[in-house]
mmCIF file of C-alpha atoms in Angstrom:
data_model
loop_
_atom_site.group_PDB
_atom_site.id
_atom_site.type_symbol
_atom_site.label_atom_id
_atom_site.label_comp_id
_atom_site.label_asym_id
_atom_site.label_seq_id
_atom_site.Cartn_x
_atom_site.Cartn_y
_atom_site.Cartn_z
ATOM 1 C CA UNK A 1373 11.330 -43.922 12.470
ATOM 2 C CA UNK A 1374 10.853 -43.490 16.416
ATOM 3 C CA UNK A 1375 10.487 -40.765 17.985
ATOM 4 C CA UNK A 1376 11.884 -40.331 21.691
ATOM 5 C CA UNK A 1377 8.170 -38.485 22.768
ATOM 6 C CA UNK A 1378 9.593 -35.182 24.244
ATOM 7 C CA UNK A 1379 10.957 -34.796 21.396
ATOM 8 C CA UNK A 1380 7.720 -33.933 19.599
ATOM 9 C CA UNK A 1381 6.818 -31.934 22.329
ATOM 10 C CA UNK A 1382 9.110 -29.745 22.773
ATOM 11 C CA UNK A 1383 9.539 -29.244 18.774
ATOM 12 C CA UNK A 1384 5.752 -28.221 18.667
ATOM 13 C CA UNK A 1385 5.497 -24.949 20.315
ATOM 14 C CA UNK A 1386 9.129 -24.483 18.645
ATOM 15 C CA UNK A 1387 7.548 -25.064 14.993
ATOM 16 C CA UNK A 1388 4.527 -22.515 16.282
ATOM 17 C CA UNK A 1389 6.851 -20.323 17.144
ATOM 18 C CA UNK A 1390 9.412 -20.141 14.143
ATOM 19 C CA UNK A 1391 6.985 -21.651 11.766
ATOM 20 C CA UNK A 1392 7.534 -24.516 9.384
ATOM 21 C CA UNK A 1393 10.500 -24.906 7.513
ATOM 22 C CA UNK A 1394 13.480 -26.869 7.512
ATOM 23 C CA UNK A 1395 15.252 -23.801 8.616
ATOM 24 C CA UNK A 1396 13.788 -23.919 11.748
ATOM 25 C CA UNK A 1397 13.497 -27.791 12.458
ATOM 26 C CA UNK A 1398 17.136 -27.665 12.289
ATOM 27 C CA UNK A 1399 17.916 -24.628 14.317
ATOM 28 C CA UNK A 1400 15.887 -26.716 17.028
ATOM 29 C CA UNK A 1401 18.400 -28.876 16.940
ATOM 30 C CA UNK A 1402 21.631 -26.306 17.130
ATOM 31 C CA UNK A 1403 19.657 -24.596 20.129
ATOM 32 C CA UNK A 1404 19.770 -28.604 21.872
ATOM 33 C CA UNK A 1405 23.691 -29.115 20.727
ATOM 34 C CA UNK A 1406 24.506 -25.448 22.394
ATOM 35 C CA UNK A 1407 22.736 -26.260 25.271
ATOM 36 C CA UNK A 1408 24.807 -29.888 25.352
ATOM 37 C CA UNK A 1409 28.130 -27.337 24.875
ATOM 38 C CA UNK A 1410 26.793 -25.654 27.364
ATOM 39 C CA UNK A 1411 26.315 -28.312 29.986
ATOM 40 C CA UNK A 1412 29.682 -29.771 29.145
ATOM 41 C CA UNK A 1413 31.173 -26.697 29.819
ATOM 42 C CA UNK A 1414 29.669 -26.539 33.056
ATOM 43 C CA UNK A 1415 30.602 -30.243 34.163
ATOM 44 C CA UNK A 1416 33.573 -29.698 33.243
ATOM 45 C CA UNK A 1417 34.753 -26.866 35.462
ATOM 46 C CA UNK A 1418 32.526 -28.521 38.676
ATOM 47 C CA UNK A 1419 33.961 -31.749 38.386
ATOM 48 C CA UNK A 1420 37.201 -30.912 38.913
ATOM 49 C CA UNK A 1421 39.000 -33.638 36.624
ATOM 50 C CA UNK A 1422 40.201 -30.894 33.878
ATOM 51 C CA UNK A 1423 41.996 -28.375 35.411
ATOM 52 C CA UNK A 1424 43.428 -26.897 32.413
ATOM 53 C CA UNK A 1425 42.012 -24.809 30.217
ATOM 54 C CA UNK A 1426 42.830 -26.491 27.245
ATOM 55 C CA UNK A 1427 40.971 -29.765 28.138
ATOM 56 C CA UNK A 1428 37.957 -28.021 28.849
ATOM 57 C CA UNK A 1429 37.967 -27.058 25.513
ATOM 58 C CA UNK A 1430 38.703 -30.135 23.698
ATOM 59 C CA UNK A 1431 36.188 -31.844 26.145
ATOM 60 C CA UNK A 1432 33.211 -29.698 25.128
ATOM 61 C CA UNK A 1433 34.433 -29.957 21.586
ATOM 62 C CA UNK A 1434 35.563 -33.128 20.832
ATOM 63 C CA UNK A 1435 32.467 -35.057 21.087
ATOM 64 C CA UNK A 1436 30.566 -32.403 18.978
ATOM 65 C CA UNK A 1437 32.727 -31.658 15.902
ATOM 66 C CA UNK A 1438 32.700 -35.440 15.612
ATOM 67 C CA UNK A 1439 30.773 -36.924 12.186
ATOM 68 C CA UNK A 1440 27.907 -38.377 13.971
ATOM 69 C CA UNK A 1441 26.987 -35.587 16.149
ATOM 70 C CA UNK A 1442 26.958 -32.917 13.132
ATOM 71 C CA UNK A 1443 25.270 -35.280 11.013
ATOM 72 C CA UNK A 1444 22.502 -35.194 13.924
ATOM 73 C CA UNK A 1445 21.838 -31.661 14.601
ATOM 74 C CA UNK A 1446 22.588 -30.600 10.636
ATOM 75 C CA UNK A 1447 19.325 -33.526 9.525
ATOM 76 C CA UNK A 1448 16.719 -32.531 12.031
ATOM 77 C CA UNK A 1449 17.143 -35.857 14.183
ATOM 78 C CA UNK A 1450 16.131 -36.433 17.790
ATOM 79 C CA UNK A 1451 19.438 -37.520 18.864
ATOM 80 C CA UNK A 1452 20.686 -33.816 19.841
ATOM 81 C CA UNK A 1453 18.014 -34.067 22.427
ATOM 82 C CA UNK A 1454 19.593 -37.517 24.207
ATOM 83 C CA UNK A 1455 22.647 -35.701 24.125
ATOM 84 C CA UNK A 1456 21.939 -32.795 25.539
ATOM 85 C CA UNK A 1457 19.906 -35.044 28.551
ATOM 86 C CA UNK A 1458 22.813 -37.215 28.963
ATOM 87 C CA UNK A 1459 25.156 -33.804 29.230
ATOM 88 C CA UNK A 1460 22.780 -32.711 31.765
ATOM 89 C CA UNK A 1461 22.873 -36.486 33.737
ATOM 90 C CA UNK A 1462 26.628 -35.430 33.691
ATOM 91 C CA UNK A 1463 26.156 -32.361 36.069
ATOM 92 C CA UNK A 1464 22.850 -34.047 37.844
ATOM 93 C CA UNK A 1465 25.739 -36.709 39.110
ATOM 94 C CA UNK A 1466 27.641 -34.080 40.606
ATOM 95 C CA UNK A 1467 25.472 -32.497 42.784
ATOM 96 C CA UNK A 1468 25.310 -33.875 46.674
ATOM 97 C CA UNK A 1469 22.896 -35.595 48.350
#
């Protein structure tokens, strides 16, 4: 299995921290997906393309009540971490030169 590299690293001081379990591995990974909510959130009130309320919400939550993305941050894979980067590329796009 591959391993995205700051992955590792940022689990490390986490697993010092918490200790190791499987509790903790995974809350690594709900910390990342809240973060990802979080950055969603965030896009989507500075980009300006959902001015309702509504679609805020179903923005943010959509993608992560979906199968794939629980699945991720439930088993302790590094894929929580690509999303939350690509939910931060998100807001990195809208900021001006």
């Amino acid at each position: 299995m591959f391993l995205p590299p700051l992955y590792p690293l940022l689990l490390a001081p986490w697993i010092s921290w918490l200790g190791v379990n499987l509790t903790s591995i995974r809350l690594f990974n709900v910390v990342l997906i809240s973060g990802t909510a979080i950055a969603l959130w965030h896009y989507t009130v500075r980009s300006g393309w959902f001015p309702s309320l509504l679609g805020r919400i179903m923005v943010v939550l959509l993608p992560l009540l979906g199968y794939g993305v629980s699945f991720t941050y439930r088993s302790a894979r590094p894929d929580t971490l690509c999303a939350l980067l690509a939910a931060l590329a998100l807001n990195a796009a809208l900021l001006p030169n």
